[in-house]
PDB file of C-alpha atoms in Angstrom:
ATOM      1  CA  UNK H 875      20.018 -25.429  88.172  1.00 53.00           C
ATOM      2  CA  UNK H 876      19.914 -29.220  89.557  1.00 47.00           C
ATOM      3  CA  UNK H 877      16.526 -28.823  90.578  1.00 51.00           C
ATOM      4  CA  UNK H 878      15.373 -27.156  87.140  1.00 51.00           C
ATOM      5  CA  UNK H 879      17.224 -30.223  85.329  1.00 56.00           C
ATOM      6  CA  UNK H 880      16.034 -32.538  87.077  1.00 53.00           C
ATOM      7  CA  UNK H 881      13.038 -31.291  86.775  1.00 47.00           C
ATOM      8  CA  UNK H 882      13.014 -31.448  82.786  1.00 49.00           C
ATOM      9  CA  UNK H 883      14.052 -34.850  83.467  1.00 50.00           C
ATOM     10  CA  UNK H 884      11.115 -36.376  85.058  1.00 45.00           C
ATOM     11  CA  UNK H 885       8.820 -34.553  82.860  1.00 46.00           C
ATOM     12  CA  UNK H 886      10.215 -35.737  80.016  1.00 51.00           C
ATOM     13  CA  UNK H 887       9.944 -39.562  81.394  1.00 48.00           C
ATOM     14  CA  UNK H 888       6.753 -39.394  82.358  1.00 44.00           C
ATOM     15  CA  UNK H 889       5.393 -37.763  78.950  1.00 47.00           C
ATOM     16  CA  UNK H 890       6.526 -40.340  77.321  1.00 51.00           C
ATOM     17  CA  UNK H 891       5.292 -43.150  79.752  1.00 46.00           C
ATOM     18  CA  UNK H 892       2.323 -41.608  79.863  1.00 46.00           C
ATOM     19  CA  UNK H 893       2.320 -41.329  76.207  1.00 47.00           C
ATOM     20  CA  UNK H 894       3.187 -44.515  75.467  1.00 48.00           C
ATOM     21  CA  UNK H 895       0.086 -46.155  78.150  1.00 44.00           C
ATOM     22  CA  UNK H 896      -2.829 -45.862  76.363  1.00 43.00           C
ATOM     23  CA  UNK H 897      -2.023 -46.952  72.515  1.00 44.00           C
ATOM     24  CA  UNK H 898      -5.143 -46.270  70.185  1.00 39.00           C
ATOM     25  CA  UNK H 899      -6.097 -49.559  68.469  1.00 36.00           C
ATOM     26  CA  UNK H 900      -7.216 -47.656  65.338  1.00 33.00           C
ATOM     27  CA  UNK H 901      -3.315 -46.470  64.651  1.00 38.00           C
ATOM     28  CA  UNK H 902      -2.912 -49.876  62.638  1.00 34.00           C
ATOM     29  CA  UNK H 903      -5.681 -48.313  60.568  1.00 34.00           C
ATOM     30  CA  UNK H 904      -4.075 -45.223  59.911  1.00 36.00           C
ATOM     31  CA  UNK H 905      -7.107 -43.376  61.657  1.00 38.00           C
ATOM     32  CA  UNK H 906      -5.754 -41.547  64.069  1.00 37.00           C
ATOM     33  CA  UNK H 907      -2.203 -41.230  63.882  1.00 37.00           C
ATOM     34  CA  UNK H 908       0.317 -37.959  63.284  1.00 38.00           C
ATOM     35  CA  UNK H 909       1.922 -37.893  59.912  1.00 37.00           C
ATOM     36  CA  UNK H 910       5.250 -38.407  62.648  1.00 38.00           C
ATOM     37  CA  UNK H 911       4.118 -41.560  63.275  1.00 42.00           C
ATOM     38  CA  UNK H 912       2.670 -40.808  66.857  1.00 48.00           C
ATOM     39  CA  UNK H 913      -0.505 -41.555  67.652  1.00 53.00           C
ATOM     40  CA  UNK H 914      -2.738 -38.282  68.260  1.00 57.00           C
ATOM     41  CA  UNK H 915      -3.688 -40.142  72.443  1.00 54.00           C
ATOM     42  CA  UNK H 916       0.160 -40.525  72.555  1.00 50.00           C
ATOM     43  CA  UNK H 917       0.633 -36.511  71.471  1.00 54.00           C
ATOM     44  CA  UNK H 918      -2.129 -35.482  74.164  1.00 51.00           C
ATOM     45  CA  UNK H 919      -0.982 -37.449  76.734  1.00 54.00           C
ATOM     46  CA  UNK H 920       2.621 -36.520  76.332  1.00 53.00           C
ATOM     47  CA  UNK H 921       2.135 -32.786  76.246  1.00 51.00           C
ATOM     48  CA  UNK H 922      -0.703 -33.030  78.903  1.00 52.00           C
ATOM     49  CA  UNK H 923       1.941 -34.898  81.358  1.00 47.00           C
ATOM     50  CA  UNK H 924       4.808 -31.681  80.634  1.00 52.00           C
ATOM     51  CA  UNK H 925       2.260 -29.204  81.487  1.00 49.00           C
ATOM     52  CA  UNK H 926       1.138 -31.233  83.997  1.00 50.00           C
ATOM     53  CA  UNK H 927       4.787 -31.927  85.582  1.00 48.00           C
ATOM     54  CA  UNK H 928       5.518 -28.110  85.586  1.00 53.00           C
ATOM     55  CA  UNK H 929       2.212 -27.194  86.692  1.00 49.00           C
ATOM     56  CA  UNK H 930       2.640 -29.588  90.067  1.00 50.00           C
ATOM     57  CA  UNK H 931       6.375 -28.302  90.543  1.00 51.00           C
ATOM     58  CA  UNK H 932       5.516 -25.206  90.809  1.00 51.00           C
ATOM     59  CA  UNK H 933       2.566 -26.094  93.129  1.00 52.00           C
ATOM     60  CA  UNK H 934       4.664 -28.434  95.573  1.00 54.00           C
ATOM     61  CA  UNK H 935       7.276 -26.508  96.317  1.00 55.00           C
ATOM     62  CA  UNK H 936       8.997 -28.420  99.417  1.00 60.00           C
ATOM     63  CA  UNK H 937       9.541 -30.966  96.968  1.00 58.00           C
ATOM     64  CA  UNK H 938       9.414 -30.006  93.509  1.00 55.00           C
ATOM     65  CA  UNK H 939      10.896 -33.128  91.890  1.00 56.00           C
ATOM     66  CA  UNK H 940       7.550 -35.033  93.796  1.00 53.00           C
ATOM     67  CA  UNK H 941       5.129 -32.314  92.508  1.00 53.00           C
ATOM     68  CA  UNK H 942       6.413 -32.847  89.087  1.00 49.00           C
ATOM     69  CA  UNK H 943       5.952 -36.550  89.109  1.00 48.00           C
ATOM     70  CA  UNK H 944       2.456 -35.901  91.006  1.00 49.00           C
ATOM     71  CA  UNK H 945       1.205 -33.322  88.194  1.00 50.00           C
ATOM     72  CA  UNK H 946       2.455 -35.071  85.095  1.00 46.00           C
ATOM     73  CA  UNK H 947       0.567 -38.179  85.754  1.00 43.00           C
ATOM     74  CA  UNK H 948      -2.763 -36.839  86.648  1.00 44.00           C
ATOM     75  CA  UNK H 949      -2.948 -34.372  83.891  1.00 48.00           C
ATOM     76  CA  UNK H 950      -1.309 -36.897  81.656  1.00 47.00           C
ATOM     77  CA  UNK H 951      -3.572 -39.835  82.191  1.00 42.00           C
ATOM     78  CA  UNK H 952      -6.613 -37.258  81.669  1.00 51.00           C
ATOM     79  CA  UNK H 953      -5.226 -36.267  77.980  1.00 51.00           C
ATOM     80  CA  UNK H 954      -4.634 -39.319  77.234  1.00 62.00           C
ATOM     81  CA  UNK H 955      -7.628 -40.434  77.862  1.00 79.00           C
ATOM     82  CA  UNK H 956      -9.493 -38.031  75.697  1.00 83.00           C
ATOM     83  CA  UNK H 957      -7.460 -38.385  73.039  1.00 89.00           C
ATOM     84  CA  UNK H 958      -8.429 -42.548  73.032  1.00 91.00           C
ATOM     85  CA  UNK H 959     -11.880 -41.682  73.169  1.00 92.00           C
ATOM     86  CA  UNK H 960     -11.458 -39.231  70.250  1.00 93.00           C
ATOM     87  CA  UNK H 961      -9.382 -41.536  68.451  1.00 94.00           C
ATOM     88  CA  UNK H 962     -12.604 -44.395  68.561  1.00 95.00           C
ATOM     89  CA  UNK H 963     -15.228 -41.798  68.367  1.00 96.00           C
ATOM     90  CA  UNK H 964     -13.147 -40.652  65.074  1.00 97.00           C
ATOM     91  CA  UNK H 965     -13.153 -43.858  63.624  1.00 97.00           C
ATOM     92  CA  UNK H 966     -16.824 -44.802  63.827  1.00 96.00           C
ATOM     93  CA  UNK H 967     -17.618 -41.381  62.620  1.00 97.00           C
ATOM     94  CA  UNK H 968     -15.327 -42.171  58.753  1.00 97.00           C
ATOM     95  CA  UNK H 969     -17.129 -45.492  58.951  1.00 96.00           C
ATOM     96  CA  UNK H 970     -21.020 -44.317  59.407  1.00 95.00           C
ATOM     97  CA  UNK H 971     -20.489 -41.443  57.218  1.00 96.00           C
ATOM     98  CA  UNK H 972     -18.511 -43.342  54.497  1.00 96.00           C
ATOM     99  CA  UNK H 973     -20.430 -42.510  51.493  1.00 94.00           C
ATOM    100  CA  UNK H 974     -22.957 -39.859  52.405  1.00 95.00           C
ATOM    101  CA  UNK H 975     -20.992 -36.795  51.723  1.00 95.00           C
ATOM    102  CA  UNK H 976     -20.208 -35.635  54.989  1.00 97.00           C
ATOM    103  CA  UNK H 977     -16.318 -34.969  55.379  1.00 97.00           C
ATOM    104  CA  UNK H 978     -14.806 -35.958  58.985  1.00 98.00           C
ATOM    105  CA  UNK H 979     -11.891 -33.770  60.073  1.00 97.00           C
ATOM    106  CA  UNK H 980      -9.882 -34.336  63.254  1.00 96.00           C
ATOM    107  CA  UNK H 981      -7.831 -30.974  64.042  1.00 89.00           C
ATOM    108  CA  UNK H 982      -6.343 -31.524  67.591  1.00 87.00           C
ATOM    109  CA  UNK H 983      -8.737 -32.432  70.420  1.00 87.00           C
ATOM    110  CA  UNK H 984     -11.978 -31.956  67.767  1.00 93.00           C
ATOM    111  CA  UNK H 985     -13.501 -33.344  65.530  1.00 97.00           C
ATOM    112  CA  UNK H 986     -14.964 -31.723  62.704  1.00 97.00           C
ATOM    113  CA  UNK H 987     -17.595 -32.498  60.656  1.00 98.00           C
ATOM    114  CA  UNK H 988     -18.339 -31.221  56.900  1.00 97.00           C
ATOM    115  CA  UNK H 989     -22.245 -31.453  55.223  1.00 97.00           C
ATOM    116  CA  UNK H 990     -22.103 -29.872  51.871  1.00 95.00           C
ATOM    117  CA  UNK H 991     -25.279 -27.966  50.661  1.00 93.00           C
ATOM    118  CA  UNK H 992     -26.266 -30.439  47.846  1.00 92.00           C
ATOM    119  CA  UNK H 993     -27.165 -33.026  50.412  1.00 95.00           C
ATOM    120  CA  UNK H 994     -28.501 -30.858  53.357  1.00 96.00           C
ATOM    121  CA  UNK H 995     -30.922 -28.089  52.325  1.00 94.00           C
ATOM    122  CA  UNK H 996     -32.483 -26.823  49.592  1.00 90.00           C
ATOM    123  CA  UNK H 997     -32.030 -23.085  47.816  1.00 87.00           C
ATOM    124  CA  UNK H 998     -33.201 -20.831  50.303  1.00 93.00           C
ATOM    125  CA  UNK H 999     -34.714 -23.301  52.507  1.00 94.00           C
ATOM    126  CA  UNK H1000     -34.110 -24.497  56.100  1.00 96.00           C
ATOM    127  CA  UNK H1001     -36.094 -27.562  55.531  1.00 97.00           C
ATOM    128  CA  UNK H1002     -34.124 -30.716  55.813  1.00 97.00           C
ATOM    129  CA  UNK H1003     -33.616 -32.069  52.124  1.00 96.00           C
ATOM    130  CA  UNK H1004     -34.563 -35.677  51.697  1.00 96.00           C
ATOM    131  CA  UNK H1005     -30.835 -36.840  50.809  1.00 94.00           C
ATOM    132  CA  UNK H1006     -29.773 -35.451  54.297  1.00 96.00           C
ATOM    133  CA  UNK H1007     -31.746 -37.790  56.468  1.00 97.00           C
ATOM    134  CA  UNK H1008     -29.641 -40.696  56.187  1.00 96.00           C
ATOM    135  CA  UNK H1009     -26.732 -39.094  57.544  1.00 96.00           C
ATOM    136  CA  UNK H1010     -28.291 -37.633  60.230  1.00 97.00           C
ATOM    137  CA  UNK H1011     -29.805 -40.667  61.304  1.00 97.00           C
ATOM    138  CA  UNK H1012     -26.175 -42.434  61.276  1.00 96.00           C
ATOM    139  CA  UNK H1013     -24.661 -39.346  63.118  1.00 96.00           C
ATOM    140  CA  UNK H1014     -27.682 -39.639  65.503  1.00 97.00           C
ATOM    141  CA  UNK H1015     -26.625 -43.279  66.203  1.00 96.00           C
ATOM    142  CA  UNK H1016     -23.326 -41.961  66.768  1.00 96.00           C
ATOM    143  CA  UNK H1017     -23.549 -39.249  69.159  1.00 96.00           C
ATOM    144  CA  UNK H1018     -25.991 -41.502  71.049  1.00 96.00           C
ATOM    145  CA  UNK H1019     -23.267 -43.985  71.362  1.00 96.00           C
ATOM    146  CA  UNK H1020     -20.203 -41.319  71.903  1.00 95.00           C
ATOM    147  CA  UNK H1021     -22.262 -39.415  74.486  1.00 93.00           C
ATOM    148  CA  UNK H1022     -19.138 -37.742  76.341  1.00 92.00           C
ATOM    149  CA  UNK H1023     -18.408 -34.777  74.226  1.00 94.00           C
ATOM    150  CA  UNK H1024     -20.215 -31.575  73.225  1.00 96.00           C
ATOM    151  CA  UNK H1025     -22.143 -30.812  69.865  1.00 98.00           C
ATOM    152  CA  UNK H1026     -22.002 -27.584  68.320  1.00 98.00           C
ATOM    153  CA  UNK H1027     -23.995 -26.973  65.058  1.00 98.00           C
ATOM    154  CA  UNK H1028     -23.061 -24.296  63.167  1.00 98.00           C
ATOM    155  CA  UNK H1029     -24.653 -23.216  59.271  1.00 98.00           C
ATOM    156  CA  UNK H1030     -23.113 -21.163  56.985  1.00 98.00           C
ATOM    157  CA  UNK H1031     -24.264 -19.806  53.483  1.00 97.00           C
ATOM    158  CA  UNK H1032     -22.911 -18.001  50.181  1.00 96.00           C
ATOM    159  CA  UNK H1033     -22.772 -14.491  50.392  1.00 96.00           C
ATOM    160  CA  UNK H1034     -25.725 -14.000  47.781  1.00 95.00           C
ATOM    161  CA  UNK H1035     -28.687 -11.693  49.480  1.00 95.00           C
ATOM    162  CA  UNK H1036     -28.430  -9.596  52.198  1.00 97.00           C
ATOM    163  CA  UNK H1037     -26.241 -10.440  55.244  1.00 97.00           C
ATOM    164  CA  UNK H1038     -29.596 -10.403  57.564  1.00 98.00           C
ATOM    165  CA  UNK H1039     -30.873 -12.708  55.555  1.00 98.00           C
ATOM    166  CA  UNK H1040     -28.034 -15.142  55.127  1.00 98.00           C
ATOM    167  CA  UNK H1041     -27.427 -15.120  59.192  1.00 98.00           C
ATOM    168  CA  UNK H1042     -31.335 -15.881  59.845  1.00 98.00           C
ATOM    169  CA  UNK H1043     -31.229 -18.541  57.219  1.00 98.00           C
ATOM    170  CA  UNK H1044     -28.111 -19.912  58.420  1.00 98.00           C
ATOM    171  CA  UNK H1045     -29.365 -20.177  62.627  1.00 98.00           C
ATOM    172  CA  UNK H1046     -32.591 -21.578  60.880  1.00 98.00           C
ATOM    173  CA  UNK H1047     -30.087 -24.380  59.231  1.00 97.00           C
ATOM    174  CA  UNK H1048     -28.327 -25.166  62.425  1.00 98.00           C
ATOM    175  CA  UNK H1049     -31.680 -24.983  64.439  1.00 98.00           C
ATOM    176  CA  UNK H1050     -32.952 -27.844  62.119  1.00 98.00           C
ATOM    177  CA  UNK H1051     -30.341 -30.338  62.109  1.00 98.00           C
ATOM    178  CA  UNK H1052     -30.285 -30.231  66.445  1.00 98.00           C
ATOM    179  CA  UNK H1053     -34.274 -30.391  66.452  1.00 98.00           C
ATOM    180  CA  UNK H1054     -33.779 -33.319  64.133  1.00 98.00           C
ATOM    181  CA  UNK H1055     -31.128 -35.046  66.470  1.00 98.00           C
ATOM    182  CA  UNK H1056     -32.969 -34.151  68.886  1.00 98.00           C
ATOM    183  CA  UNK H1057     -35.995 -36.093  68.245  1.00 98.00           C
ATOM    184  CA  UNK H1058     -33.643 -39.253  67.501  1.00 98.00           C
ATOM    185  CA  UNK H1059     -32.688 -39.383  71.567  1.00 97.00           C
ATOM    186  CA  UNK H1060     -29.481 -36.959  71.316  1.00 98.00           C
ATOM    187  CA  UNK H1061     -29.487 -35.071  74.733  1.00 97.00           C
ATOM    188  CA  UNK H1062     -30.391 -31.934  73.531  1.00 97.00           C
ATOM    189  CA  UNK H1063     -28.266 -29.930  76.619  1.00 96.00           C
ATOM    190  CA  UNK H1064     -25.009 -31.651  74.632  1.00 96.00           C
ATOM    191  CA  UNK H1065     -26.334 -29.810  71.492  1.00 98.00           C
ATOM    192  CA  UNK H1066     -25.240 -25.736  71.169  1.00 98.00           C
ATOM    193  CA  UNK H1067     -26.353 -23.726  67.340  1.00 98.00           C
ATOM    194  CA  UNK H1068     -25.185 -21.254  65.988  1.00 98.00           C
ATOM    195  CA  UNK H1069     -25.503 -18.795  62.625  1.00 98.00           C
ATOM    196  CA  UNK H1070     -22.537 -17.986  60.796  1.00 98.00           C
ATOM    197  CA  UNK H1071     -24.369 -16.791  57.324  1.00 98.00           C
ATOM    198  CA  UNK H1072     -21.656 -15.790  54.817  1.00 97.00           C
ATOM    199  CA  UNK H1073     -18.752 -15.771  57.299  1.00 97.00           C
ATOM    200  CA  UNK H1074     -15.604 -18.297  57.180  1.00 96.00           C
ATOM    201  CA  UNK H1075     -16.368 -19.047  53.706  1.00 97.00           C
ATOM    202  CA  UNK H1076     -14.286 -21.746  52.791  1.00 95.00           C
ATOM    203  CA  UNK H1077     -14.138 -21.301  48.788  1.00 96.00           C
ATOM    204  CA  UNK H1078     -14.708 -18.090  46.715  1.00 96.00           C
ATOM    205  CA  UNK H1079     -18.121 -16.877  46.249  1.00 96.00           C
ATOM    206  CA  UNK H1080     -17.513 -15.436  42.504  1.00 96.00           C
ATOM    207  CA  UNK H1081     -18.943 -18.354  40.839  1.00 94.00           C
ATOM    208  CA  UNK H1082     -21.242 -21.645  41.702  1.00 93.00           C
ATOM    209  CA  UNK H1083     -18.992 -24.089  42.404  1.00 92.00           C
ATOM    210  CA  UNK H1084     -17.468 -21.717  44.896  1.00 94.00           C
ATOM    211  CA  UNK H1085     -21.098 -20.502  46.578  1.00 94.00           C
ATOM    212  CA  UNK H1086     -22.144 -24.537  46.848  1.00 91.00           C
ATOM    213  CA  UNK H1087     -19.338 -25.420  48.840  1.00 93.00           C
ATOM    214  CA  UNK H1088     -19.674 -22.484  51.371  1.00 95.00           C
ATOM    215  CA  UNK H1089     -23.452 -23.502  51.903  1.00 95.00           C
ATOM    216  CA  UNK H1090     -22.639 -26.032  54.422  1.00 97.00           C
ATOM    217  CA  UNK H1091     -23.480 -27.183  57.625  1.00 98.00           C
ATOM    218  CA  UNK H1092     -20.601 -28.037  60.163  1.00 98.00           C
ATOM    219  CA  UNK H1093     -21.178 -30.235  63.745  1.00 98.00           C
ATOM    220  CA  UNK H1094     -17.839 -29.331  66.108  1.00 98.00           C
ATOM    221  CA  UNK H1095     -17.427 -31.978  69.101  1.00 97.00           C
ATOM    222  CA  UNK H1096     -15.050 -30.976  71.949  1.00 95.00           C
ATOM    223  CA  UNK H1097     -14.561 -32.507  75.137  1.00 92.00           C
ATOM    224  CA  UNK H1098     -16.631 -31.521  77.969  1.00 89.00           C
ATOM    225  CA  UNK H1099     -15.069 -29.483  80.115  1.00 85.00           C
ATOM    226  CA  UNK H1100     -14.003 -31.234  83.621  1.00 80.00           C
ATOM    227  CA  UNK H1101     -14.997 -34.888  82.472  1.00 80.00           C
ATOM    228  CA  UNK H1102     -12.691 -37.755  82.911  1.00 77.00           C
ATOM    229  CA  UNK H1103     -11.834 -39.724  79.691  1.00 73.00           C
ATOM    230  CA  UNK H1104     -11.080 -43.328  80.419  1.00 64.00           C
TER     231      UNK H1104
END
C-alpha cells in the first residue's frame, strides 16, 4: 500500500513538473489553451508523464518508486513536446488561413483542417477551382515549414448520385489537392489520400445548404509515430 502511494505520489509531481516545463507562448493568445485554463502542451505532458510513471514502475520492479520517476519524465518530456510543436504549428495555421475559408480545428494531438466546397472544386469536378489556390499555396508554405507531422487528405461529397460515383469523385478530390502540394515542395511520403464520398456527412443532405457543406475537403496532421518533439 506504501509503495502504491507513493507511487501516485511521484507521478503526480512529476506530471505536473513536467507539465508545467514547456509553457506554449501562444496561451497569451488564447490559441491553444483548454477552456480549464491549461494549456493543451501542459495537458499532454501531464498525462504523458502518469502513463509514463506507471508504465516504468511496473517495468523496474527492484525499485519501483525509481522506475516511476524514470518513466514519467521520458514519456512526459516527449508529450510535451508535441503538444508545443502543435500548439505553434496551430497558430500559424489560423493566421495563413485567416480569411480563405478553410476552418482550423485542434481536437487533441491533431489538427484538423476544414475546405468547404464553394472554394475547392467545382460541381462534379476534381479540378482544383481557381478560389482554392491561394489556400493551398499558404498551407503549402506551411507544411513546408512544420515538416514533422503527417498529412492525410481526405474528400468527401453529398450523397447525390450513386455511391460509386461519389467515392471515385471524392479519392479524385483528395488525389488533387496532394499532387498540388506536391508540386509546391511538400514531401510527398508525409502526404496519405483517401475517399470518403458521402460518408461522415457533417450536415443533412435534404436540402443545399446541407449538401454544400458536406462537399468538403479535410487535411488531418498527426504526429509521426516514434519522432521526438523538441
Amino acid at each position: 500500500m506504501f509503495t502504491s502511494r507513493r507511487l501516485i505520489i511521484v507521478a503526480t509531481a512529476v506530471a505536473m513538473l513536467s507539465g508545467c516545463a514547456t509553457p506554449s507562448p501562444y496561451d497569451s493568445q488564447g490559441q491553444a489553451q483548454q477552456s480549464t485554463g491549461m494549456s493543451k502542451t501542459a495537458k499532454y505532458g501531464g498525462l504523458g508523464a502518469l502513463a509514463g510513471a506507471i508504465a516504468g514502475a511496473a517495468i523496474n520492479h527492484d525499485n519501483r518508486g525509481k522506475g516511476a520517476l524514470i518513466g514519467a519524465a521520458a514519456v512526459g518530456a516527449a508529450a510535451a513536446g508535441y503538444g508545443y510543436y502543435a500548439d505553434k504549428q496551430e497558430a500559424a495555421l489560423r493566421e495563413s488561413m485567416a480569411n480563405t475559408g478553410v476552418e482550423v480545428q485542434r481536437q487533441g494531438d491533431q489538427i484538423k483542417l476544414i475546405m468547404p466546397g464553394n472554394i475547392t472544386f467545382g460541381t462534379d469536378s476534381s479540378d482544383i477551382a481557381p478560389s482554392f489556390y491561394s489556400p493551398l499555396n499558404n498551407l503549402a508554405n506551411s507544411f513546408k515549414q512544420f515538416n514533422q507531422n503527417t498529412i492525410e487528405i481526405v474528400g468527401y461529397t453529398d450523397s447525390t448520385g450513386s455511391r460509386q460515383h461519389n467515392m471515385d469523385l471524392s479519392q479524385r478530390r483528395a488525389q488533387a489537392v496532394s499532387t498540388y502540394l506536391t508540386s509546391q515542395g511538400v514531401d510527398s511520403s508525409r502526404l496519405s489520400v483517401r475517399g470518403a464520398g458521402p460518408d461522415q456527412p457533417v450536415a443533412s443532405n435534404a436540402d443545399a445548404n446541407g449538401r454544400a457543406q458536406n462537399r468538403r475537403v479535410e487535411v488531418n496532421l498527426k504526429p509521426i509515430p516514434g519522432q521526438q518533439y523538441q
